[in-house]
Short mmCIF file of C-alpha atoms and ligand atoms in Angstrom, two decimals:
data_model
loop_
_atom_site.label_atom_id
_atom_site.label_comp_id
_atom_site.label_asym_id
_atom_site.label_seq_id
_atom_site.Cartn_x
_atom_site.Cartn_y
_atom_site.Cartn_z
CA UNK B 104 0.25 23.17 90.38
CA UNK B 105 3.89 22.59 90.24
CA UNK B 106 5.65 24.59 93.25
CA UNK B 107 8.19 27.58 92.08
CA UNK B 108 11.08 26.08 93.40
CA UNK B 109 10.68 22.89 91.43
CA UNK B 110 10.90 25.26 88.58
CA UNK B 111 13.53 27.12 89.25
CA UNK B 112 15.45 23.79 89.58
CA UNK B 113 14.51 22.45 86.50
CA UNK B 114 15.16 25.72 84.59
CA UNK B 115 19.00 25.35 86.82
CA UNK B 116 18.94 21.32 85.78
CA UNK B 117 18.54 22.41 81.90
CA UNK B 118 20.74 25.33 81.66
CA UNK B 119 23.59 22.67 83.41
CA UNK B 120 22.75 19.73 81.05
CA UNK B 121 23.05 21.95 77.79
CA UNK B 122 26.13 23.44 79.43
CA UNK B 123 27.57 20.32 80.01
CA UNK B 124 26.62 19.40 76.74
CA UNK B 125 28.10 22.45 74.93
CA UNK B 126 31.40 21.56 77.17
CA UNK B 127 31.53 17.78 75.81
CA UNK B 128 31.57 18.91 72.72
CA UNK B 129 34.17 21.47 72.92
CA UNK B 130 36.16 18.48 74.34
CA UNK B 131 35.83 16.13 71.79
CA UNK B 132 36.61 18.85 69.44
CA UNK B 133 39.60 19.90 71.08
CA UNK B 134 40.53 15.66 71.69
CA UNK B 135 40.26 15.30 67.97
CA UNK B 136 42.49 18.22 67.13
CA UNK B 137 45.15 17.41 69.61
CA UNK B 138 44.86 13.61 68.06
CA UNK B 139 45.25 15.11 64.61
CA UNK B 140 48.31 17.25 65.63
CA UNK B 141 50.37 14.68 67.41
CA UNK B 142 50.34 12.21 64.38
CA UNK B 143 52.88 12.93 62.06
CA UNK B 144 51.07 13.38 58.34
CA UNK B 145 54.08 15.46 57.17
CA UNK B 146 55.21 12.71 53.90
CA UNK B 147 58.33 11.12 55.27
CA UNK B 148 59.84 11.31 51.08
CA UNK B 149 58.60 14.10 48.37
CA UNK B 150 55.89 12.88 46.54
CA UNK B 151 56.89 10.81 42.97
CA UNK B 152 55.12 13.36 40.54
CA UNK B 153 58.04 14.03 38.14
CA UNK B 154 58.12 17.30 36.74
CA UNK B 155 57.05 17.76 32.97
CA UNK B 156 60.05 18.06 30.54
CA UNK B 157 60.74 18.06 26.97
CA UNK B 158 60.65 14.45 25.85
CA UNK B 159 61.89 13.51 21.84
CA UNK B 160 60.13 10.44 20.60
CA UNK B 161 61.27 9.21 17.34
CA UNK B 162 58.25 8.07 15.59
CA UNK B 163 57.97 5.47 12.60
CA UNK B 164 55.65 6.15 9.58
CA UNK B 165 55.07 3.06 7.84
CA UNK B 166 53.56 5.29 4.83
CA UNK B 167 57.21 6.20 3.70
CA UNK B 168 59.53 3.85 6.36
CA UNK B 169 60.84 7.33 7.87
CA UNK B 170 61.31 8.47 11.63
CA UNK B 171 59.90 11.79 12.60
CA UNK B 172 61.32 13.33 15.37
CA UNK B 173 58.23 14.54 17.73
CA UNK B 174 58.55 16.75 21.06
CA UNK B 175 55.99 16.85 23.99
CA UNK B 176 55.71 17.44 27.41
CA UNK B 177 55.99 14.50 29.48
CA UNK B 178 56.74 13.56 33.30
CA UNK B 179 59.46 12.03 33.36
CA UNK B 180 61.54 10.56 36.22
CA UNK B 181 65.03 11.72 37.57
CA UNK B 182 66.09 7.50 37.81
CA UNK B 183 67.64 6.98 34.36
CA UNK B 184 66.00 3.26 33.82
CA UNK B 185 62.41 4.87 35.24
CA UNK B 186 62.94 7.73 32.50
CA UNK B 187 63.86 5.36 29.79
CA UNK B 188 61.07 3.52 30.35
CA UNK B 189 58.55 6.49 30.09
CA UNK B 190 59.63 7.46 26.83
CA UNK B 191 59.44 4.25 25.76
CA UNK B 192 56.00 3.73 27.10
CA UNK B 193 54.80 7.24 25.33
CA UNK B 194 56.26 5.80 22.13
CA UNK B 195 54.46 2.89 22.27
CA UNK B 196 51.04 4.19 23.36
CA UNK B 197 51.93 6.40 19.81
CA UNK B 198 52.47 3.30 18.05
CA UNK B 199 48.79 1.38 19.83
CA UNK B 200 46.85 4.80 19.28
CA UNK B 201 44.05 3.79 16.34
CA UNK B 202 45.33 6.21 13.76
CA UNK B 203 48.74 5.44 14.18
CA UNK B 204 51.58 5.86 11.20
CA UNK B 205 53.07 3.04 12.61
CA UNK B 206 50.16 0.66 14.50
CA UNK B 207 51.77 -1.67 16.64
CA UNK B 208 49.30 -3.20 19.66
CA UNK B 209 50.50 -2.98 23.29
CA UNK B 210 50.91 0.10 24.28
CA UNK B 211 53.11 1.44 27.39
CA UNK B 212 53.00 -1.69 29.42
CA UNK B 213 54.68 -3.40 26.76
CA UNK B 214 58.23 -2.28 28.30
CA UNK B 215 58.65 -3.83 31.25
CA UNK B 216 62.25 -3.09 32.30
CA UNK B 217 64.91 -0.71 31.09
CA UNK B 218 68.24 -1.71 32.43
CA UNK B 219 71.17 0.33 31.95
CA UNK B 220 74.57 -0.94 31.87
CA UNK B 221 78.25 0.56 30.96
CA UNK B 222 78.54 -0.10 27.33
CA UNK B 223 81.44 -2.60 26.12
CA UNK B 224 83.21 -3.31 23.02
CA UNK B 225 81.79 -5.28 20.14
CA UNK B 226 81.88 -7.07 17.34
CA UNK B 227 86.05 -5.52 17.20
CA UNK B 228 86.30 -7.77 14.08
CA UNK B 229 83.02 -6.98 12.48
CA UNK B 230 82.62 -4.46 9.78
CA UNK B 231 82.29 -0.56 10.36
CA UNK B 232 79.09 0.65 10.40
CA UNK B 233 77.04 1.77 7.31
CA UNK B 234 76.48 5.67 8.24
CA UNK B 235 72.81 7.12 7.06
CA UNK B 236 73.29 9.17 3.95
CA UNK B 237 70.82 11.29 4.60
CA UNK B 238 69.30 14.22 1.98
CA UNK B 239 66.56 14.71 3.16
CA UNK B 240 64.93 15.03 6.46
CA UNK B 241 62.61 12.35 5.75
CA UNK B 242 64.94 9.79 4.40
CA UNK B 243 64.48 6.45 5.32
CA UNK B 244 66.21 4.89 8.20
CA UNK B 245 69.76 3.08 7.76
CA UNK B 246 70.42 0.30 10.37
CA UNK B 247 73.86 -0.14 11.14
CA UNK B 248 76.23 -2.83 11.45
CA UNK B 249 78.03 -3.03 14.47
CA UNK B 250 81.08 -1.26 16.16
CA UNK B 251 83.02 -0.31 19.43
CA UNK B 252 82.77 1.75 22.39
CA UNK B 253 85.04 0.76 25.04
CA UNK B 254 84.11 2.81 28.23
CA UNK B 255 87.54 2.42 30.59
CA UNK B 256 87.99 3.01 34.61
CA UNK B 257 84.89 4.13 36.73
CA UNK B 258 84.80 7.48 35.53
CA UNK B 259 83.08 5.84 32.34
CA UNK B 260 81.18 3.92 34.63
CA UNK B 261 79.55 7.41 35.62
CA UNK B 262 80.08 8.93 32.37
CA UNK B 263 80.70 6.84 29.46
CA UNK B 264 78.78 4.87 27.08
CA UNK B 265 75.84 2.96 28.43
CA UNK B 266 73.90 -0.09 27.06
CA UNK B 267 70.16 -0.22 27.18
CA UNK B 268 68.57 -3.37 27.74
CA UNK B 269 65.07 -3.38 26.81
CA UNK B 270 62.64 -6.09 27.92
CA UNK B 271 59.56 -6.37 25.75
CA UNK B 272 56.29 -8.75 26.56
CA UNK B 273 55.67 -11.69 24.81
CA UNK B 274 52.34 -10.75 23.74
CA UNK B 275 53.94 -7.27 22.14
CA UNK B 276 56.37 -9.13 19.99
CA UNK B 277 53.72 -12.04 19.04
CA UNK B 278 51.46 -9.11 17.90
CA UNK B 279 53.77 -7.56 16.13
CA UNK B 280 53.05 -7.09 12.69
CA UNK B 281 55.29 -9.15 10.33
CA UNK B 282 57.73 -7.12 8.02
CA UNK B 283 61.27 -6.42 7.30
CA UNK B 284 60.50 -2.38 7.19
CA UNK B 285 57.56 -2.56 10.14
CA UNK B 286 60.44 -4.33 12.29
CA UNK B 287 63.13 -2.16 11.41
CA UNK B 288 61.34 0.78 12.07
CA UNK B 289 60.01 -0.67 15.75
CA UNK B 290 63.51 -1.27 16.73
CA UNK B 291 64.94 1.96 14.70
CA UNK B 292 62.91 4.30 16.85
CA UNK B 293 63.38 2.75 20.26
CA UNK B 294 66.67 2.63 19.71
CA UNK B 295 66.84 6.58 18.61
CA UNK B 296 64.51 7.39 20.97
CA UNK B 297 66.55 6.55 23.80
CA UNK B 298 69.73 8.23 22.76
CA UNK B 299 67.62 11.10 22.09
CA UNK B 300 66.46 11.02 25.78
CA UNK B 301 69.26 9.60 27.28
CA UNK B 302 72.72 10.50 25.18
CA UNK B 303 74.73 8.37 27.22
CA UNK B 304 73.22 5.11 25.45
CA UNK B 305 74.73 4.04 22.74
CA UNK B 306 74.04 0.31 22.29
CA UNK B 307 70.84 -1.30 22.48
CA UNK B 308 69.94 -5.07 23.25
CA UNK B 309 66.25 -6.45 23.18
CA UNK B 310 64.88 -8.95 25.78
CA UNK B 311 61.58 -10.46 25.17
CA UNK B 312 59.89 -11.58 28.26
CA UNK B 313 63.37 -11.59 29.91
CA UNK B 314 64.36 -13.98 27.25
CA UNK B 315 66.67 -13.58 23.90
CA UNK B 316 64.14 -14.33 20.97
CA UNK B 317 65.57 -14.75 17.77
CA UNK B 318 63.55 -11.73 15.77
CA UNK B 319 60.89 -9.71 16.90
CA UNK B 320 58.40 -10.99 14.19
CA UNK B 321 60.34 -13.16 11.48
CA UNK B 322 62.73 -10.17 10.60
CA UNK B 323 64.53 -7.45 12.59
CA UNK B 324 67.31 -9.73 14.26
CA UNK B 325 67.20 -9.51 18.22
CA UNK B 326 70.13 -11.03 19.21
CA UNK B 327 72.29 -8.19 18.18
CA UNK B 328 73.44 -5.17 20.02
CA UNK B 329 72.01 -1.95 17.87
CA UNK B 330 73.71 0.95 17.64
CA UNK B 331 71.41 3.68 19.03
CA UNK B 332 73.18 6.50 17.36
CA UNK B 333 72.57 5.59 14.11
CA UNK B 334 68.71 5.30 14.17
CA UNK B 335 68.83 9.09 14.42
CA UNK B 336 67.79 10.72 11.58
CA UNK B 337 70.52 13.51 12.06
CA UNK B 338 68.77 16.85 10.48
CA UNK B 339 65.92 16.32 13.20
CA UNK B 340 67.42 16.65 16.79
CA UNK B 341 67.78 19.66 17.94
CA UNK B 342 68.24 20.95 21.46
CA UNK K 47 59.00 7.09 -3.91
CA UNK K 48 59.26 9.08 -0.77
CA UNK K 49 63.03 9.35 -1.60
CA UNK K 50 64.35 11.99 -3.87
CA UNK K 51 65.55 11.15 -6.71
CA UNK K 52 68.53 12.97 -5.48
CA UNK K 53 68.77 11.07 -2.69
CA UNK K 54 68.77 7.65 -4.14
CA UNK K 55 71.31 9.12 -6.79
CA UNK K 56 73.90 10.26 -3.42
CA UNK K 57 73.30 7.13 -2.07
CA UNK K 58 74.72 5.01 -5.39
CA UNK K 59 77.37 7.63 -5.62
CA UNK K 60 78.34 7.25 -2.27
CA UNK K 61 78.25 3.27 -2.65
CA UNK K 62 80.33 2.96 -5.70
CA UNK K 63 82.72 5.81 -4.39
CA UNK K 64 83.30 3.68 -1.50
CA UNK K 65 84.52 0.56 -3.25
CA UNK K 66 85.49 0.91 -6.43
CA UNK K 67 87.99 -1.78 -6.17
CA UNK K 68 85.54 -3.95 -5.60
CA UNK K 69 83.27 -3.11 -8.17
CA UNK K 70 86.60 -3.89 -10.52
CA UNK K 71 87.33 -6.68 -8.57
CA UNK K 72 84.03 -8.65 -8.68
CA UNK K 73 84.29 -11.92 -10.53
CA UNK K 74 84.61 -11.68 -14.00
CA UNK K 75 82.12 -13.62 -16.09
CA UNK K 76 81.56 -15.05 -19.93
CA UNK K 77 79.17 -12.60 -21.75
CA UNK K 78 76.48 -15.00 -22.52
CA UNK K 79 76.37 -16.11 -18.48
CA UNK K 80 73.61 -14.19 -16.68
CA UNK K 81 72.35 -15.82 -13.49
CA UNK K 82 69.73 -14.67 -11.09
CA UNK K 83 68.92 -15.77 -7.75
CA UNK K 84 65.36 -15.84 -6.31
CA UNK K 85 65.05 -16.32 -3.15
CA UNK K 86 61.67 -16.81 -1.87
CA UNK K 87 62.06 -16.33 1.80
CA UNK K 88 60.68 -17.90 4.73
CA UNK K 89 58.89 -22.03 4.12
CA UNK K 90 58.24 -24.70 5.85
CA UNK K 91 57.54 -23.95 9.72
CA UNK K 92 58.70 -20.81 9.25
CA UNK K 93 55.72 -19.12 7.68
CA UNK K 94 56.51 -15.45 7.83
CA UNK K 95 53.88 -12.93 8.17
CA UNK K 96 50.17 -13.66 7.84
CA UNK K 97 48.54 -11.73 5.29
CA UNK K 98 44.85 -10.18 5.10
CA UNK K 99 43.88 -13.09 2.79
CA UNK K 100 44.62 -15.65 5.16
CA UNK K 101 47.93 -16.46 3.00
CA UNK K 102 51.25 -17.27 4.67
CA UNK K 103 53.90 -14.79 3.40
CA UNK K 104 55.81 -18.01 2.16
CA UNK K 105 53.04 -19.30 0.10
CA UNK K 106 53.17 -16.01 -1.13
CA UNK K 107 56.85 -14.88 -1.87
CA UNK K 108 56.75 -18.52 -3.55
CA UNK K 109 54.20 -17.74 -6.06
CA UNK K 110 55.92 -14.19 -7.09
CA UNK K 111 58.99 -16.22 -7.56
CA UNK K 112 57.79 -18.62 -9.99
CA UNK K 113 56.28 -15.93 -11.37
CA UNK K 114 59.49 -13.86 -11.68
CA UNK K 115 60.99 -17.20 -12.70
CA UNK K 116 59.08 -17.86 -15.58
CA UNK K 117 59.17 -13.89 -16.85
CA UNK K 118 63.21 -14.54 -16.45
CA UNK K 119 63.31 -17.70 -18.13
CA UNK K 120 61.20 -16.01 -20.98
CA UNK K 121 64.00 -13.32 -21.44
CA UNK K 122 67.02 -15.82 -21.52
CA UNK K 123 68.17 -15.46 -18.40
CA UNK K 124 69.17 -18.28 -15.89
CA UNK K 125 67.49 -18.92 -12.68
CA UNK K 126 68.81 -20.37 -9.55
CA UNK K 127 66.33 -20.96 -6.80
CA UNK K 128 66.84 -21.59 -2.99
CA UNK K 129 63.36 -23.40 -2.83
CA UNK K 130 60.50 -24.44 -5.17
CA UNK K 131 58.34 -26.28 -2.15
CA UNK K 132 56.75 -25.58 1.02
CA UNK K 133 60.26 -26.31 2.28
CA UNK K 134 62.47 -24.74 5.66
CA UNK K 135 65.61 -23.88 4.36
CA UNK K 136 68.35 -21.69 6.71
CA UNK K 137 69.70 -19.10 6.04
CA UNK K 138 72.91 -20.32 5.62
CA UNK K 139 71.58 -22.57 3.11
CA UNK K 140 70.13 -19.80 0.88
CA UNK K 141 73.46 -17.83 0.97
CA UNK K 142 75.12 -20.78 0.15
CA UNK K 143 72.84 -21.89 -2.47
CA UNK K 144 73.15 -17.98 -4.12
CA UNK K 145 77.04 -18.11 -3.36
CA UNK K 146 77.76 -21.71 -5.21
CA UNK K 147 75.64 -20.26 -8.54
CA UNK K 148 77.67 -17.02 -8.98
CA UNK K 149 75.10 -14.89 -10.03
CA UNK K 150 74.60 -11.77 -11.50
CA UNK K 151 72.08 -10.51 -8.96
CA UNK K 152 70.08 -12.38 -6.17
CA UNK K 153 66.93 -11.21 -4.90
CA UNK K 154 65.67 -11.83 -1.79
CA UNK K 155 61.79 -11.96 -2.03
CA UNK K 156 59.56 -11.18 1.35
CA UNK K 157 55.54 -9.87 1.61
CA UNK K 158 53.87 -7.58 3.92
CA UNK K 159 50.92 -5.93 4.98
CA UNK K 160 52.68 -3.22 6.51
CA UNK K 161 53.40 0.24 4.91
CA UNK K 162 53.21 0.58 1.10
CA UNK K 163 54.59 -0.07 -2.18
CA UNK K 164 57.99 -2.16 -2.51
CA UNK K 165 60.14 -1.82 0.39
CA UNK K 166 63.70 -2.66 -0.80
CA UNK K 167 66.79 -2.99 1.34
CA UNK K 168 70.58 -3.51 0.69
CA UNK K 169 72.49 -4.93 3.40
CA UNK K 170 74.15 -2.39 6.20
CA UNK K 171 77.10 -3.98 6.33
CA UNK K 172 80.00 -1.58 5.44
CA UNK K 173 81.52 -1.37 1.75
CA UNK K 174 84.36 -3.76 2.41
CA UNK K 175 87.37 -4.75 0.06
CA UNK K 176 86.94 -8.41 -1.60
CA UNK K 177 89.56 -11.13 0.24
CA UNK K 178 90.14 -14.56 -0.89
CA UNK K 179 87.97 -16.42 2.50
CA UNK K 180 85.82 -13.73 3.13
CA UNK K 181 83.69 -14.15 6.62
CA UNK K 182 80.82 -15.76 6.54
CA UNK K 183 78.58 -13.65 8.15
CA UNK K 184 80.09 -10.21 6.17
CA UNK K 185 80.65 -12.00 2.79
CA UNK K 186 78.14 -9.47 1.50
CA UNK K 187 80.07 -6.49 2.53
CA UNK K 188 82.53 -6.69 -0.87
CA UNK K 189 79.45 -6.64 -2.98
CA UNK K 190 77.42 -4.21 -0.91
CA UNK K 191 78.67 -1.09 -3.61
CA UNK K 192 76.82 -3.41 -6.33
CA UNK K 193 74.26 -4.19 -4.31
CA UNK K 194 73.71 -0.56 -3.99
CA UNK K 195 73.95 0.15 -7.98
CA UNK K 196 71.33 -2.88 -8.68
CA UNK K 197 68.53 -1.58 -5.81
CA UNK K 198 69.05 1.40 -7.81
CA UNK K 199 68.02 0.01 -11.21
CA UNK K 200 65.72 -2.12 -9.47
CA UNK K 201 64.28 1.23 -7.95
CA UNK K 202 63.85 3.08 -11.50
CA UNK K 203 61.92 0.23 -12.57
CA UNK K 204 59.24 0.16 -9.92
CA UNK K 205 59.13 3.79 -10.32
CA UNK K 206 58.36 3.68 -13.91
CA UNK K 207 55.86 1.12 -13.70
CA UNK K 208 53.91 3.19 -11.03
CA UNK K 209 54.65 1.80 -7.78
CA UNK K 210 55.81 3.19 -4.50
CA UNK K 211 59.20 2.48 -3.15
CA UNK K 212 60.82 2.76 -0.50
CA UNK K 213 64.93 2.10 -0.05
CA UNK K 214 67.01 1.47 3.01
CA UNK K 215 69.79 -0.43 4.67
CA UNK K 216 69.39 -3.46 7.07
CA UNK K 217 70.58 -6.76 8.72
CA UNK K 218 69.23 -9.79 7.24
CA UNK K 219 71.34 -12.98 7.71
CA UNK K 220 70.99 -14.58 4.20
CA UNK K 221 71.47 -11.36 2.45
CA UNK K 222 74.41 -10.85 4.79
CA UNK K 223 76.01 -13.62 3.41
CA UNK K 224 75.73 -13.56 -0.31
CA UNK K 225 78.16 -12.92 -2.89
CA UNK K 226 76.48 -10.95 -5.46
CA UNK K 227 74.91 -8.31 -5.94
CA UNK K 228 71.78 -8.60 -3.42
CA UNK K 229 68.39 -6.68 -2.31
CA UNK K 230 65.75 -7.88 -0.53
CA UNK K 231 62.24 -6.92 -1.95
CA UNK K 232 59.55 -6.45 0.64
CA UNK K 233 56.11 -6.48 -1.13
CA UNK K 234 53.29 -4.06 0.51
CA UNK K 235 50.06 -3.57 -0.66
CA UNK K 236 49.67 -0.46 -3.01
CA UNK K 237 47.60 2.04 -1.12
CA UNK K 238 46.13 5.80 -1.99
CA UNK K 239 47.31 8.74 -0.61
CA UNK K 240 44.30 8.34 1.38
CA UNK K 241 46.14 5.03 3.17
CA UNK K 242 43.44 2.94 1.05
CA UNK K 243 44.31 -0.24 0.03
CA UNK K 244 43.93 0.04 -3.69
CA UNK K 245 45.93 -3.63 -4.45
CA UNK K 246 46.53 -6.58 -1.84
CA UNK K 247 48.94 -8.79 -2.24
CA UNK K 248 46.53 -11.18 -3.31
CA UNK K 249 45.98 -9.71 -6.02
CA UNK K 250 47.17 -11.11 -8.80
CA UNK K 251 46.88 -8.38 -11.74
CA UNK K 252 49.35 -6.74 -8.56
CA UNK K 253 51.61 -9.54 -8.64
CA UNK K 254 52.01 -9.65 -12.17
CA UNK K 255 52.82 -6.08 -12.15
CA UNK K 256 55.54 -6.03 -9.36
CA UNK K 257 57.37 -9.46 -11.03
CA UNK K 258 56.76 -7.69 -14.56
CA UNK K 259 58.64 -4.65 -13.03
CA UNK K 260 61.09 -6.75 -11.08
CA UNK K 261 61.84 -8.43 -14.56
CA UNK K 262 62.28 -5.37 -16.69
CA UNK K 263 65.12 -3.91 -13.92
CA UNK K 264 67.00 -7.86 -14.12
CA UNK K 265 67.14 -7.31 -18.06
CA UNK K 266 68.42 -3.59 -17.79
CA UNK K 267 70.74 -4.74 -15.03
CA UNK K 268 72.25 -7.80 -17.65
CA UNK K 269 72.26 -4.59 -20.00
CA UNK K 270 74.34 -3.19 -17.47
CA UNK K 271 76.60 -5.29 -16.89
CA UNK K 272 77.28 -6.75 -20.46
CA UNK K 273 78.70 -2.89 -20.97
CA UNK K 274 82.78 -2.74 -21.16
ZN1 ZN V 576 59.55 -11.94 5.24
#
């Protein structure tokens, strides 16, 4: 027979213990939150999600040797080299897509680098370029000779003319198919492509692997600066 | 022909518009002299493309020029080569070879299993007047008006014997360099609308009917030019 007042003390012993428990918890709970609030989550820079815009990609069809001027919706970086090289990359995910016009295997990672650079004069004794005569909106492509832009002072260091320097892989250019018109068109639509994105580049010099290479598969010369302007088929931009 | 034939008219219009002192300026020549240079591009370690049959593109633009060379030689007309053999030869060499023969027309012969058709491509350089010493690299640029008129024919007589063409401008150093009249002739494989290949350049019944083609548009450009 247990005595009452050994009951009553365990009955005070269990309420305590559960109070005590209930209290611990609210501790810990209150601990953690106070933990929680004195670090500092707040993101010390804005996150780098760029906002969608309105990319042109000027797209090769190897069916007739034309560029087609496509639009989509892209994220694309405020840094001009980091935006360059998005567009780029879309283009050439285009190009290593299985039904493409213009298959070419790589894909996006195939640009390394853009680098952008205030565009000078050349090639002052070289002939003027060959302007595209073009009738109709899906004439082929006319790749131009050579010709100046001389940017002057550091106002045209802000603003004028810049030259893109595009660094490929290796393994892009060595699988590459082999053609004078497959070529052309690669280089054609990078090069319009990027004045189409960025209007401010004018000139366009390839790098392969950081490296000059002689031609990108046998044909289209690499060691020249292209004229990005004139890889536009002119009919097709619009704002 | 993706091209209108509007386009390709503008475009030879344009060209000869552009230079017609050069046109009138170009070397005059005996009527019974009518040379053609064939270039067959690419040999030796420099193979070119590889093509679905395992071919190098050199072994191939070879065998299309002896080909052409034989169809030519058939017809009367002379023909200067820049390589019979499994050979490297520079560019420089090829223009220089083309250059030293003073031909008529000189046709730069490629292969490739990209796009369709016959891909042909005048140099970009711009319409330039003839000088004495002309640059080396630009020589091409006081013939690029002719160059312009004989794509042209060479363009009607793909067309009429079926095939695809395309026609645009480019850079290519040997081409760059000639003076004559010059187009480079990119061989595709003939495809359906469907993108089927319905000829490879394998093919030999093909073959035959691109040089037979490429022929035909040499003797109507000799036609051409024998014209006062
Ligand atoms: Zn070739």
């Amino acid at each position: 027979m247990i005595p009452r007042y050994q009951k009553i003390l365990f009955g005070i012993l269990l309420v305590a213990s559960v109070a005590m428990g209930v209290t611990l918890w609210h501790l810990r709970q209150r601990a953690h939150e106070r933990l929680i609030a004195g670090q500092d989550s707040a993101p010390t820079s804005a996150p780098q999600i760029a906002p969608s815009e309105r990319a042109t990609l000027l797209v090769a069809n190897d069916s007739d040797g034309s560029l087609l001027t496509q639009f989509l919706s892209l994220p694309l970086p405020a840094d001009p080299g980091a935006r360059a090289r998005a567009v780029l990359g879309k283009l050439l995910d285009l190009y290593a897509a299985p039904d493409a016009a213009h298959p070419v295997p790589g894909g996006a990672s195939s640009v390394t680098q853009v680098f952008l650079l205030p565009a000078v004069e050349i090639g002052s004794g070289a002939a003027t370029p060959a302007k595209p005569k073009l009738a109709d909106s899906r004439a082929v492509v006319i790749l131009s000779g050579e010709s100046s832009a001389r940017p002057s002072g550091a106002l045209s260091q802000q603003f004028g003319p810049q030259l893109a320097v595009v660094n490929l892989t290796g393994s892009f250019a060595a699988s590459h198919p082999s053609g004078i018109e497959t070529e052309m068109l690669t280089v054609l639509s990078i090069c319009g492509t990027l004045h189409a994105n960025l209007p401010r580049v004018t000139q366009v010099r390839f790098l392969v692997d950081g490296a000059q290479r002689p031609t990108l598969a046998g044909h289209a010369d690499l060691t020249r600066t292209y004229l990005a302007a004139d890889a536009m088929p002119a009919e097709e931009i619009r704002p | 022909m993706r091209w209108t034939k509007w386009t390709l008219a503008a475009l030879v219009a344009c060209g000869l518009a552009a230079a017609p002192v050069t046109a009138q300026q170009a070397p005059s020549v005996p009527q019974a002299r009518f040379v053609v240079v064939l270039d067959a591009a690419h040999g030796g370690d420099e193979t070119g493309g590889r093509l679905t049959n395992g071919q190098y593109e050199k072994t191939f633009t070879l065998a299309l020029t002896m080909r052409l060379r034989s169809l030519l030689g058939a017809r009367g007309i002379q023909v200067v080569t820049t390589r019979e053999s499994d050979a490297a030869v520079e560019p420089e060499k090829r223009a220089e070879i083309a250059n030293h023969a003073a031909a008529q027309a000189c046709l730069s012969l490629h292969g490739s299993e990209s796009g369709s058709g016959v891909h042909l491509f005048v140099s970009s350089l711009a319409p330039a007047q003839p000088v004495r010493f002309p640059a080396w690299k630009t020589a091409q640029g006081a013939w690029v008006a002719r160059s312009l008129k004989l794509a042209g024919v060479v363009n009607s007589a793909l067309l009429q014997a079926g095939m695809s063409t395309t026609l645009s401008r480019t850079t290519l150093p040997a081409v760059d360099s000639m003076t004559c009249p010059a187009v480079a002739v990119e061989i595709a494989p003939e495809r359906s609308t469907l993108h089927e290949t319905t000829a490879g350049l394998g093919d030999p019944d093909y073959q035959a009917r691109v040089a037979t083609a490429l022929a035909a548009a040499l003797v109507e450009w000799r036609t051409e030019a024998r014209q006062p």
